[in-house]
Coordinates of C-alpha atoms in Angstrom, one line a residue:
Chain A
X3 CA 19.4 15.4 -12.2
X4 CA 18.3 12.5 -9.9
X5 CA 14.6 12.0 -10.2
X6 CA 14.1 9.6 -7.2
X7 CA 13.9 5.8 -7.2
X8 CA 14.2 4.6 -10.7
X9 CA 12.4 1.3 -11.9
X10 CA 14.4 -1.1 -13.9
X11 CA 15.1 0.4 -17.3
X12 CA 16.3 -1.5 -20.5
X13 CA 19.8 -0.5 -21.3
X14 CA 19.5 -0.6 -24.9
X15 CA 17.4 -1.3 -27.8
X16 CA 17.0 -4.9 -28.7
X17 CA 16.5 -4.0 -32.2
X18 CA 17.9 -1.0 -34.2
X19 CA 16.4 1.5 -35.0
X20 CA 14.7 2.9 -31.7
X21 CA 11.5 4.0 -33.0
X22 CA 10.5 6.2 -29.7
X23 CA 12.6 9.3 -30.8
X24 CA 10.5 9.4 -34.1
X25 CA 7.4 8.7 -32.1
X26 CA 8.1 11.5 -29.8
X27 CA 9.0 13.9 -32.5
X28 CA 5.5 13.4 -33.9
X29 CA 4.1 14.5 -30.5
X30 CA 5.3 18.0 -29.8
X31 CA 8.1 20.2 -30.3
X32 CA 9.3 19.4 -33.8
X33 CA 8.3 21.2 -37.0
X34 CA 6.3 19.6 -39.7
X35 CA 7.8 20.5 -43.0
X36 CA 5.2 21.8 -45.6
X37 CA 2.4 21.2 -43.1
X38 CA 1.7 24.9 -42.3
X39 CA 1.7 24.4 -38.7
X40 CA 3.6 26.0 -36.1
X41 CA 5.3 24.5 -33.0
X42 CA 7.5 26.2 -30.6
X43 CA 10.2 25.3 -27.8
X44 CA 10.1 26.4 -24.2
X45 CA 13.1 27.2 -22.5
X46 CA 14.1 26.1 -19.9
X47 CA 12.8 22.5 -20.3
X48 CA 12.0 20.9 -17.0
X49 CA 13.7 23.1 -14.6
X50 CA 14.1 22.5 -10.9
X51 CA 13.8 25.4 -8.6
X52 CA 13.6 26.1 -4.9
X53 CA 10.3 27.5 -3.3
X54 CA 10.3 31.2 -3.4
X55 CA 12.7 31.5 -6.4
X56 CA 11.9 33.3 -9.7
X57 CA 11.8 31.9 -13.1
X58 CA 12.3 33.6 -16.5
X59 CA 11.0 31.3 -19.2
X60 CA 10.8 31.9 -23.1
X61 CA 8.4 30.2 -25.9
X62 CA 10.1 30.4 -29.3
X63 CA 7.9 29.7 -32.2
X64 CA 9.0 28.3 -35.5
X65 CA 7.2 26.7 -38.2
X66 CA 6.3 26.7 -41.9
X67 CA 5.7 29.2 -43.4
X68 CA 8.6 31.2 -41.8
X69 CA 8.1 34.4 -39.8
X70 CA 5.8 32.9 -37.4
X71 CA 4.9 35.7 -34.7
X72 CA 4.7 35.8 -30.9
X73 CA 1.9 38.0 -31.2
X74 CA -1.2 36.5 -29.5
X75 CA 0.8 33.7 -27.7
X76 CA 0.0 33.0 -24.1
X77 CA 0.9 31.0 -21.2
X78 CA -0.9 28.6 -18.8
X79 CA 0.3 27.0 -15.6
X80 CA -1.4 23.7 -14.4
X81 CA -4.3 24.8 -16.7
X82 CA -4.8 28.3 -15.6
X83 CA -4.0 31.3 -17.9
X84 CA -1.4 33.5 -16.5
X85 CA -2.0 37.2 -16.4
X86 CA -0.7 39.2 -19.5
X87 CA 1.4 41.4 -17.4
X88 CA 3.6 38.5 -16.6
X89 CA 4.6 37.9 -20.3
X90 CA 6.7 40.2 -22.6
X91 CA 7.3 39.9 -26.2
X92 CA 11.1 39.6 -26.5
X93 CA 11.1 39.7 -30.4
X94 CA 9.0 38.6 -33.3
X95 CA 9.0 35.0 -32.4
X96 CA 9.6 34.9 -28.8
X97 CA 7.4 35.3 -25.8
X98 CA 9.0 35.6 -22.4
X99 CA 7.4 34.9 -19.0
X100 CA 8.5 36.1 -15.4
X101 CA 7.3 34.2 -12.5
X102 CA 8.4 35.3 -9.0
X103 CA 8.0 33.6 -5.5
X104 CA 7.1 30.2 -6.9
X105 CA 5.0 28.0 -4.6
X106 CA 5.8 24.2 -4.3
X107 CA 4.9 22.0 -7.1
X108 CA 1.3 20.8 -7.0
X109 CA 1.9 17.3 -8.3
X110 CA 5.2 15.1 -8.1
X111 CA 5.1 14.8 -11.9
X112 CA 6.0 18.5 -12.1
X113 CA 3.7 21.8 -12.8
X114 CA 2.7 22.0 -16.5
X115 CA 3.7 25.4 -17.9
X116 CA 2.2 25.5 -21.5
X117 CA 2.7 27.8 -24.4
X118 CA -0.5 28.5 -26.5
X119 CA -1.2 29.9 -29.8
X120 CA -3.8 32.6 -30.2
X121 CA -6.3 30.1 -30.8
X122 CA -5.8 28.2 -27.7
X123 CA -3.8 25.3 -29.3
X124 CA -0.9 23.8 -27.5
X125 CA 2.5 24.7 -28.8
X126 CA 4.9 23.4 -26.3
X127 CA 5.2 22.4 -22.7
X128 CA 7.5 22.3 -20.0
X129 CA 7.3 20.9 -16.3
X130 CA 8.4 22.8 -13.2
X131 CA 9.6 21.2 -10.2
X132 CA 9.4 23.6 -7.3
X133 CA 10.3 22.4 -3.7
X134 CA 12.8 22.1 -1.0
X135 CA 15.9 20.0 -0.6
X136 CA 15.3 17.0 1.9
X137 CA 15.9 17.5 5.6
X138 CA 17.9 15.2 7.8
X139 CA 15.9 12.0 8.6
X140 CA 15.4 11.7 12.2
X141 CA 14.2 9.3 14.9
X142 CA 15.5 6.1 13.4
X143 CA 14.2 3.1 15.5
X144 CA 14.9 -0.8 14.7
X145 CA 13.8 -4.1 16.0
X146 CA 14.7 -7.7 15.2
X147 CA 11.9 -10.3 15.2
X148 CA 13.4 -13.5 16.9
X149 CA 17.0 -12.3 15.8
X150 CA 16.3 -13.4 12.2
X151 CA 15.8 -9.9 10.6
X152 CA 15.9 -6.1 11.0
X153 CA 13.1 -3.8 10.5
X154 CA 13.8 -0.1 10.9
X155 CA 11.5 3.1 10.7
X156 CA 12.3 6.7 10.6
X157 CA 10.8 10.2 10.4
X158 CA 11.5 12.3 7.1
X159 CA 12.6 15.5 9.0
X160 CA 11.3 18.4 10.9
X161 CA 9.2 19.9 8.1
X162 CA 8.4 16.9 6.2
X163 CA 7.0 18.2 3.0
X164 CA 9.5 18.8 0.1
X165 CA 6.9 19.1 -2.8
X166 CA 9.4 16.8 -4.7
X167 CA 9.7 13.3 -4.9
X168 CA 12.2 12.4 -2.4
X169 CA 13.9 8.9 -2.1
X170 CA 14.9 7.5 1.1
X171 CA 17.5 4.8 1.1
X172 CA 18.6 3.0 4.5
X173 CA 22.1 2.0 4.7
X174 CA 24.0 -0.3 7.1
X175 CA 27.2 -1.9 7.8
X176 CA 29.0 -3.6 10.6
X177 CA 30.7 -1.1 12.6
X178 CA 34.4 -2.0 12.5
X179 CA 34.5 -3.6 9.2
X180 CA 32.5 -4.6 6.1
X181 CA 31.0 -2.6 3.2
X182 CA 28.1 -0.4 3.2
X183 CA 24.9 -2.3 2.5
X184 CA 21.4 -0.9 1.2
X185 CA 18.1 -2.3 2.4
X186 CA 15.8 -3.2 -0.4
X187 CA 12.4 -4.2 1.0
X188 CA 10.7 -0.7 1.6
X189 CA 7.3 0.5 3.1
X190 CA 7.0 -2.8 5.0
X191 CA 5.5 -1.1 8.1
X192 CA 4.6 2.3 7.0
X193 CA 5.7 4.8 4.3
X194 CA 9.3 5.3 5.9
X195 CA 10.4 1.9 6.8
X196 CA 12.7 -0.8 5.4
X197 CA 13.0 -4.6 6.2
X198 CA 16.3 -6.5 6.2
X199 CA 15.5 -10.0 6.0
X200 CA 18.6 -12.1 6.5
X201 CA 22.4 -12.2 6.7
X202 CA 22.6 -10.3 10.0
X203 CA 25.4 -10.7 12.6
X204 CA 24.9 -11.1 16.3
X205 CA 27.2 -9.8 19.1
X206 CA 28.6 -7.1 16.9
X207 CA 27.2 -3.7 16.4
X208 CA 25.8 -2.4 13.2
X209 CA 25.9 1.2 12.1
X210 CA 22.5 2.4 10.4
X211 CA 21.6 5.6 8.7
X212 CA 19.1 7.0 6.2
X213 CA 19.9 8.9 3.2
X214 CA 17.3 11.2 1.6
X215 CA 17.6 12.6 -2.2
X216 CA 15.4 14.6 -4.4
X217 CA 16.2 16.9 -7.4
X218 CA 17.4 19.8 -5.1
X219 CA 19.9 17.9 -3.0
X220 CA 20.3 15.3 -0.4
X221 CA 20.8 14.8 3.3
X222 CA 21.8 11.9 5.8
X223 CA 20.5 11.1 9.2
X224 CA 22.6 10.7 12.2
X225 CA 24.2 7.0 12.5
X226 CA 22.6 4.7 14.8
X227 CA 24.7 2.1 16.4
X228 CA 23.0 -1.1 17.6
X229 CA 23.6 -4.7 18.5
X230 CA 20.8 -7.0 17.2
X231 CA 20.5 -8.6 20.6
X232 CA 19.6 -5.4 22.3
X233 CA 16.5 -4.9 19.9
X234 CA 14.9 -8.1 19.9
X235 CA 11.1 -8.7 19.8
X236 CA 9.2 -11.7 19.4
X237 CA 5.7 -12.9 18.3
X238 CA 2.8 -12.6 20.8
X239 CA 2.5 -15.2 23.4
X240 CA 0.4 -18.0 21.7
X241 CA -2.6 -20.1 23.3
X242 CA -3.9 -17.5 25.5
X243 CA -6.8 -18.9 27.5
X244 CA -9.2 -17.0 29.7
X245 CA -11.3 -19.0 32.0
X246 CA -13.4 -18.2 35.2
X247 CA -12.2 -19.2 38.7
X248 CA -14.6 -21.5 39.9
X249 CA -17.9 -19.6 41.0
X250 CA -15.8 -16.5 41.9
X251 CA -17.7 -13.7 40.0
X252 CA -15.1 -11.1 40.1
X253 CA -12.1 -12.9 39.0
X254 CA -10.7 -14.7 35.6
X255 CA -7.7 -16.9 34.9
X256 CA -5.3 -16.1 32.2
X257 CA -2.9 -18.7 31.0
X258 CA -0.5 -18.4 27.9
X259 CA 2.5 -20.1 26.5
X260 CA 6.0 -18.6 26.2
X261 CA 6.8 -17.5 22.7
X262 CA 8.2 -20.7 21.0
X263 CA 10.6 -18.9 18.5
X264 CA 13.0 -18.0 21.2
X265 CA 12.8 -21.3 23.3
X266 CA 16.4 -22.1 22.4
X267 CA 17.6 -18.8 23.7
X268 CA 18.6 -17.9 27.1
X269 CA 16.5 -15.0 28.1
X270 CA 14.2 -13.5 30.6
X271 CA 10.7 -12.7 29.8
X272 CA 8.4 -9.8 30.9
X273 CA 4.8 -10.0 30.2
X274 CA 2.0 -7.6 30.2
X275 CA -1.7 -8.1 30.2
X276 CA -4.4 -5.7 29.2
X277 CA -8.1 -6.2 29.4
X278 CA -11.3 -4.3 28.9
X279 CA -15.0 -4.7 29.2
X280 CA -16.8 -5.7 26.0
X281 CA -18.3 -2.6 25.1
X282 CA -15.5 -0.2 26.3
X283 CA -12.5 1.1 24.5
X284 CA -10.3 1.6 27.7
X285 CA -7.9 -1.0 28.4
X286 CA -6.6 -1.7 31.8
X287 CA -3.0 -2.8 32.0
X288 CA -1.3 -5.3 34.6
X289 CA 2.2 -4.5 34.3
X290 CA 3.7 -6.7 37.1
X291 CA 3.7 -10.1 35.4
X292 CA 7.2 -11.3 35.3
X293 CA 8.5 -14.4 34.0
X294 CA 5.3 -16.5 34.5
X295 CA 2.8 -17.9 32.2
X296 CA -0.3 -17.4 34.2
X297 CA -2.0 -14.7 35.9
X298 CA -5.5 -14.1 37.8
X299 CA -7.3 -11.0 37.3
X300 CA -9.5 -10.0 40.3
X301 CA -11.8 -7.2 41.3
X302 CA -13.8 -7.5 37.8
X303 CA -17.3 -6.9 37.5
X304 CA -19.6 -9.7 37.7
X305 CA -21.7 -11.0 34.7
X306 CA -19.5 -9.0 32.3
X307 CA -17.8 -10.2 29.0
X308 CA -13.8 -9.2 29.1
X309 CA -11.4 -9.3 26.4
X310 CA -7.9 -10.0 27.4
X311 CA -4.4 -9.7 25.3
X312 CA -0.9 -10.7 26.4
X313 CA 2.4 -9.5 25.2
X314 CA 5.9 -10.4 25.8
X315 CA 9.2 -8.6 26.2
X316 CA 12.3 -11.0 25.7
X317 CA 14.9 -9.0 27.5
X318 CA 18.2 -10.1 28.5
X319 CA 18.9 -12.3 25.4
X320 CA 22.3 -13.8 25.9
X321 CA 23.1 -11.2 28.6
X322 CA 21.9 -8.1 26.7
X323 CA 21.5 -5.5 29.4
X324 CA 19.1 -3.5 27.2
X325 CA 15.1 -3.3 27.8
X326 CA 14.0 -5.2 25.1
X327 CA 11.0 -4.5 22.9
X328 CA 7.5 -5.4 23.4
X329 CA 5.8 -7.8 21.0
X330 CA 2.4 -7.1 19.5
X331 CA -0.6 -7.9 21.6
X332 CA -2.0 -11.5 21.4
X333 CA -5.3 -11.7 19.6
X334 CA -8.1 -10.8 22.0
X335 CA -9.7 -13.6 24.0
X336 CA -12.9 -13.2 25.5
X337 CA -14.4 -14.7 28.7
X338 CA -17.2 -13.7 31.0
X339 CA -17.4 -13.5 34.9
X340 CA -20.2 -15.3 36.6
X341 CA -23.3 -13.4 37.1
X342 CA -24.0 -12.0 40.6
X343 CA -26.3 -9.6 42.4
X344 CA -23.0 -8.2 44.2
X345 CA -21.1 -6.0 42.1
X346 CA -17.4 -6.5 42.8
X347 CA -15.0 -3.7 43.2
X348 CA -13.8 -1.7 40.2
X349 CA -10.0 -2.3 40.7
X350 CA -7.9 -4.5 38.5
X351 CA -4.9 -6.5 39.4
X352 CA -3.1 -9.7 38.6
X353 CA -3.2 -12.4 41.3
X354 CA -0.7 -15.1 40.9
X355 CA -2.1 -18.6 41.1
X356 CA -1.5 -20.4 44.5
X357 CA -3.5 -17.6 46.4
X358 CA -0.7 -15.3 47.2
X359 CA -1.9 -11.8 48.2
X360 CA -2.4 -9.2 45.3
X361 CA -2.1 -5.5 45.4
X362 CA -5.9 -4.8 45.7
X363 CA -6.8 -2.5 48.7
X364 CA -9.4 -4.8 50.2
X365 CA -7.1 -8.0 49.7
X366 CA -4.1 -6.0 51.1
X367 CA -5.7 -5.2 54.2
X368 CA -6.9 -8.8 54.6
X369 CA -3.4 -9.9 54.0
X370 CA -2.1 -7.7 56.8
X371 CA -5.2 -9.0 59.0
X372 CA -4.1 -12.7 58.4
X373 CA -0.5 -11.8 58.9
X374 CA -1.5 -10.5 62.3
X375 CA -3.7 -13.3 63.1
X376 CA -1.0 -15.8 62.4
X377 CA 1.0 -14.1 64.8
X378 CA -1.2 -13.4 67.6
X379 CA -4.2 -16.0 67.3
X380 CA -2.5 -19.2 66.3
X381 CA -4.6 -19.5 63.1
X382 CA -1.8 -21.2 61.3
X383 CA -3.9 -22.7 58.6
X384 CA -5.3 -19.3 57.4
X385 CA -4.4 -18.1 54.0
X386 CA -5.9 -16.6 50.9
X387 CA -6.9 -20.0 49.6
X388 CA -9.3 -20.3 52.5
X389 CA -10.5 -16.8 52.1
X390 CA -11.4 -17.7 48.2
X391 CA -13.2 -20.9 49.4
X392 CA -15.2 -19.0 51.9
X393 CA -16.3 -16.4 49.3
X394 CA -17.3 -19.1 46.9
X395 CA -19.2 -21.0 49.6
X396 CA -20.9 -17.5 50.5
X397 CA -21.9 -16.8 47.0
X398 CA -23.4 -20.4 46.6
X399 CA -25.3 -20.1 49.7
X400 CA -26.5 -16.7 48.9
X401 CA -27.9 -18.0 45.7
X402 CA -29.5 -20.9 47.1
X403 CA -31.2 -18.7 49.7
X404 CA -32.6 -16.2 46.9
X405 CA -33.9 -19.3 45.0
X406 CA -35.7 -20.4 48.1
X407 CA -37.0 -17.3 48.8
X408 CA -38.0 -16.7 45.0
X409 CA -35.8 -13.3 44.9
X410 CA -34.9 -12.4 41.2
X411 CA -31.7 -10.2 40.7
X412 CA -32.4 -6.6 41.7
X413 CA -34.4 -7.6 44.6
X414 CA -37.8 -8.3 43.1
X415 CA -39.6 -11.5 43.9
X416 CA -41.0 -13.7 41.4
X417 CA -40.7 -17.0 39.8
X418 CA -37.6 -18.8 40.8
X419 CA -35.2 -19.2 37.9
X420 CA -32.4 -21.3 37.3
X421 CA -28.8 -19.9 37.6
X422 CA -28.1 -16.9 35.6
X423 CA -25.5 -17.6 32.6
Chain B
X17 CA -16.9 -21.0 -43.8
X18 CA -19.0 -23.5 -45.5
X19 CA -21.5 -25.8 -43.9
X20 CA -21.8 -29.5 -44.9
X21 CA -25.0 -31.5 -45.1
X22 CA -25.6 -33.4 -41.8
X23 CA -24.5 -37.0 -42.0
X24 CA -24.5 -39.1 -38.9
X25 CA -22.1 -41.5 -40.7
X26 CA -19.7 -38.8 -41.6
X27 CA -17.5 -37.8 -38.6
X28 CA -16.0 -34.9 -40.6
X29 CA -19.5 -33.6 -41.2
X30 CA -20.3 -34.0 -37.7
X31 CA -17.2 -32.1 -36.6
X32 CA -17.7 -29.0 -38.7
X33 CA -21.5 -28.9 -37.7
X34 CA -20.5 -29.2 -34.1
X35 CA -17.7 -26.5 -34.5
X36 CA -20.2 -23.8 -34.9
X37 CA -21.7 -23.5 -31.5
X38 CA -18.2 -23.8 -30.2
X39 CA -16.9 -21.0 -32.4
X40 CA -20.0 -18.8 -31.5
X41 CA -19.2 -19.5 -27.7
X42 CA -15.8 -18.3 -28.5
X43 CA -16.8 -15.3 -30.3
X44 CA -19.0 -14.4 -27.4
X45 CA -16.3 -15.0 -25.0
X46 CA -13.7 -12.7 -26.7
X47 CA -16.5 -10.1 -27.1
X48 CA -16.9 -10.2 -23.3
X49 CA -13.3 -10.0 -22.7
X50 CA -13.1 -6.9 -25.0
X51 CA -15.9 -5.2 -23.2
X52 CA -14.4 -5.7 -19.7
X53 CA -11.2 -4.6 -21.0
X54 CA -12.7 -1.4 -22.5
X55 CA -13.9 -0.5 -19.1
X56 CA -10.5 -1.1 -17.4
X57 CA -8.9 1.2 -20.3
X58 CA -11.4 3.9 -19.3
X59 CA -10.2 3.8 -15.8
X60 CA -6.5 3.7 -17.0
X61 CA -7.0 6.9 -18.8
X62 CA -8.8 8.6 -15.8
X63 CA -6.2 7.4 -13.4
X64 CA -3.4 8.7 -16.0
X65 CA -4.6 12.2 -16.5
X66 CA -5.3 12.8 -12.6
X67 CA -1.8 12.1 -12.0
X68 CA -0.3 14.2 -14.6
X69 CA -1.9 17.2 -13.2
X70 CA -4.0 20.0 -14.8
X71 CA -4.6 20.7 -17.6
X72 CA -4.6 17.1 -18.4
X73 CA -7.7 16.4 -16.6
X74 CA -9.6 19.4 -17.8
X75 CA -12.4 19.0 -20.3
X76 CA -10.9 21.8 -22.4
X77 CA -7.4 20.1 -22.7
X78 CA -6.9 19.4 -26.2
X79 CA -3.3 18.4 -27.3
X80 CA -2.5 18.0 -30.8
X81 CA -3.6 14.4 -31.9
X82 CA -0.6 13.6 -33.8
X83 CA 0.3 10.1 -35.0
X84 CA 2.3 7.8 -32.8
X85 CA 4.8 5.8 -34.9
X86 CA 3.7 2.2 -35.4
X87 CA 0.1 2.8 -34.4
X88 CA -2.7 5.1 -35.6
X89 CA -6.2 5.7 -34.4
X90 CA -9.0 3.7 -36.1
X91 CA -9.8 5.6 -39.3
X92 CA -13.1 6.8 -40.2
X93 CA -13.1 4.2 -43.2
X94 CA -12.8 1.3 -40.6
X95 CA -16.4 0.8 -40.0
X96 CA -17.0 0.4 -43.8
X97 CA -14.6 -2.5 -44.0
X98 CA -15.7 -6.2 -44.0
X99 CA -15.8 -7.5 -40.5
X100 CA -12.9 -9.8 -41.0
X101 CA -10.8 -7.0 -42.1
X102 CA -11.7 -4.8 -39.4
X103 CA -10.8 -7.6 -37.0
X104 CA -7.4 -8.0 -38.8
X105 CA -6.7 -4.3 -38.2
X106 CA -7.9 -4.7 -34.4
X107 CA -5.6 -7.5 -33.9
X108 CA -2.6 -5.7 -35.6
X109 CA -3.2 -2.7 -33.3
X110 CA -3.5 -4.8 -30.1
X111 CA -0.2 -6.2 -30.9
X112 CA 1.4 -2.8 -31.5
X113 CA 0.1 -1.5 -28.1
X114 CA 2.0 -3.5 -25.7
X115 CA 5.6 -1.9 -26.2
X116 CA 3.8 1.5 -26.3
X117 CA 2.4 0.9 -23.0
X118 CA 5.5 -0.5 -21.5
X119 CA 7.3 2.8 -22.6
X120 CA 4.6 4.9 -20.9
X121 CA 4.9 2.6 -17.7
X122 CA 8.7 3.1 -17.5
X123 CA 8.5 6.8 -17.9
X124 CA 5.5 7.1 -15.3
X125 CA 7.7 5.0 -12.9
X126 CA 10.1 7.9 -12.9
X127 CA 7.5 10.8 -12.8
X128 CA 5.2 9.2 -10.5
X129 CA 7.0 6.7 -8.5
X130 CA 4.5 6.3 -5.6
X131 CA 1.7 5.7 -8.2
X132 CA 1.5 2.1 -7.6
X133 CA -2.0 1.7 -8.9
X134 CA -1.3 3.4 -12.2
X135 CA 2.0 1.5 -12.8
X136 CA 0.0 -1.7 -12.2
X137 CA -2.8 -0.8 -14.6
X138 CA -0.2 0.0 -17.2
X139 CA 1.4 -3.2 -16.8
X140 CA -2.0 -5.1 -16.7
X141 CA -3.0 -3.3 -20.0
X142 CA 0.0 -4.4 -21.9
X143 CA -0.6 -7.8 -21.0
X144 CA -4.3 -7.7 -21.5
X145 CA -3.8 -6.2 -25.0
X146 CA -1.7 -9.1 -26.0
X147 CA -4.3 -11.4 -24.5
X148 CA -7.1 -9.9 -26.5
X149 CA -4.9 -9.6 -29.8
X150 CA -4.2 -13.2 -29.5
X151 CA -7.9 -14.3 -28.9
X152 CA -8.8 -12.1 -31.8
X153 CA -6.3 -13.8 -34.2
X154 CA -7.3 -17.2 -32.9
X155 CA -10.8 -16.4 -34.0
X156 CA -9.7 -15.1 -37.4
X157 CA -7.7 -18.4 -37.9
X158 CA -10.8 -20.5 -36.8
X159 CA -12.8 -18.4 -39.4
X160 CA -10.2 -19.1 -42.2
X161 CA -9.8 -15.3 -42.4
X162 CA -6.2 -15.0 -40.6
X163 CA -3.7 -12.8 -42.2
X164 CA -1.5 -15.0 -44.4
X165 CA 1.1 -12.5 -45.4
X166 CA 4.4 -11.8 -43.4
X167 CA 3.4 -10.6 -39.9
X168 CA 4.3 -6.9 -39.1
X169 CA 6.6 -6.4 -36.2
X170 CA 5.3 -4.2 -33.5
X171 CA 7.4 -1.4 -32.8
X172 CA 10.0 -1.5 -30.1
X173 CA 10.8 1.3 -28.0
X174 CA 13.9 2.0 -25.6
X175 CA 13.5 3.5 -22.1
X176 CA 16.9 5.5 -22.7
X177 CA 15.1 7.3 -25.6
X178 CA 11.9 7.8 -23.4
X179 CA 13.9 9.4 -20.6
X180 CA 15.8 11.7 -23.1
X181 CA 12.4 13.3 -24.1
X182 CA 11.1 16.5 -22.1
X183 CA 8.7 15.6 -19.4
X184 CA 5.6 17.6 -20.9
X185 CA 5.9 15.7 -24.3
X186 CA 6.3 12.4 -22.4
X187 CA 3.1 13.2 -20.5
X188 CA 1.4 13.9 -23.7
X189 CA 2.6 10.8 -25.4
X190 CA 1.2 8.7 -22.6
X191 CA -2.0 10.4 -22.9
X192 CA -2.1 9.6 -26.5
X193 CA -1.2 5.9 -26.0
X194 CA -3.5 5.3 -23.2
X195 CA -6.3 7.1 -25.7
X196 CA -5.4 4.8 -28.3
X197 CA -5.6 1.9 -26.1
X198 CA -9.1 2.8 -25.2
X199 CA -10.0 3.6 -28.7
X200 CA -8.9 0.4 -30.3
X201 CA -10.5 -1.8 -27.5
X202 CA -13.7 0.0 -28.0
X203 CA -13.5 -0.7 -31.8
X204 CA -12.5 -4.4 -31.1
X205 CA -15.7 -4.7 -28.8
X206 CA -17.9 -3.2 -31.5
X207 CA -16.3 -5.6 -34.3
X208 CA -16.9 -8.7 -32.2
X209 CA -20.2 -7.5 -31.5
X210 CA -21.0 -7.2 -35.3
X211 CA -19.4 -10.8 -35.8
X212 CA -21.5 -12.1 -33.1
X213 CA -24.7 -10.6 -34.5
X214 CA -23.8 -11.7 -38.1
X215 CA -22.9 -15.3 -36.9
X216 CA -19.6 -17.0 -37.8
X217 CA -20.5 -18.5 -41.3

């Protein structure tokens, strides 16, 4: 019966005669002529059973001198002596065992059922494999890194544990032609995953499925059909830089580069930015960053270190209509906002460079005001750029005033200090 | 190995005198290797019994210590033999172990396919036994005590025969082989230690 994934095995002995059978006969289960020792044979040897089923086993003693008796024999299972009421002497040399409602095997190498002589010595052993057949694998998901490979992941099945070693095999083929292929690189991104490194076709769908097999049977997942172009992901954007925006204490500028692996391919790119305060675990995500490689974070806390990450979704490759798959996040890049006495508003948003209005509430209202002003007050030169310049000027003059008056942060008076870092 | 009178004008005399510290260093090195491998063998045995399940890991577990074809445990009389003879027996045992460890590894690949660490340890053990055996033989050759008779071929084992045996006997066989591996490494370490204490001459 199948026993899961088998390692490479020698097909035949290089030199006759093979010594292992002799070697093994010396270990257990074979009588030794003239030695006065008894051995036994357990039947069945290494059975496979469903959880909850029953087992009737026998231990038959033979040896030299003949007339070995089953008197005094006893059984252990995984080292524990079994109650005598489960055993019965069938005949002079055979002890039977009846086990009911078996639990799942304790270890994948099988439960150890052992027949002992009266003095406790081991006469014979047999390994029980008690479990469940595999369930249909589900939730297959796949992605291709830069259209060069395919990695798939799946879930074993609703109940998971079979108590038996279960082998999973990912299979794939081109939808309308071609032979079945078997993935070979397993456990690349978790226990139930496989990686196909090369020789993949584009613009034609693949059929992908997973087969699960153990000693009690096999199961096959539903077939997933996909085109490589619809499941493309890429590396995180490289060269992410985060820097201050002049003296603005509540803003940071983020710049990055489009992933170079896809530079020769026609696609659109969506980006996401996330950032958090240095000693926090809560990330804030900025979603509305489409097809540009820079962004300004606003509404940040002054004098605070932020960690920033960027990721990319290369959707629309060669006209694919699917949503695409987000890359991993880039390595965190840290920067700090300038220190200020005034704390900025807590919200976070991405301001595109060039001073276009953002979605923060204060700045939204200001945008509306500026729009009204342009219409009714002939202030054609008003813009957010002017507003930011005004804010920077305000901070600078506020600091200068504080230094002149010897006011420290928190409003205390004292010796004037240089600008805070 | 005889020691010549020192003679600055006799290059041969110089080389034999200068060989001794080198040889001593080699013995020391091989002894350290044996000591390290003995520790690894202990870890291998512990990992092995854990993965076979009880009663293999229980202190009371006592399967029959029947002989394994091609390799026996160090005899009680081993300790009374001259050190060179003991080292010859050590080298022969170390040469016999790798194919047995390979058989155990192949069987465990079927029984415990997810036990990557155990499988790696078994593979390493075969390689390390070869290496230590070769080092001991090199020492014996340097001491002029190498075995001059025809070299006994180590037993070969087939995976197909291994897979035909019952699972429980295969588990016991593996335990026996891992136990013998540890015993022979420990014996080799002890014998090299005696050689070190006595000096190469």
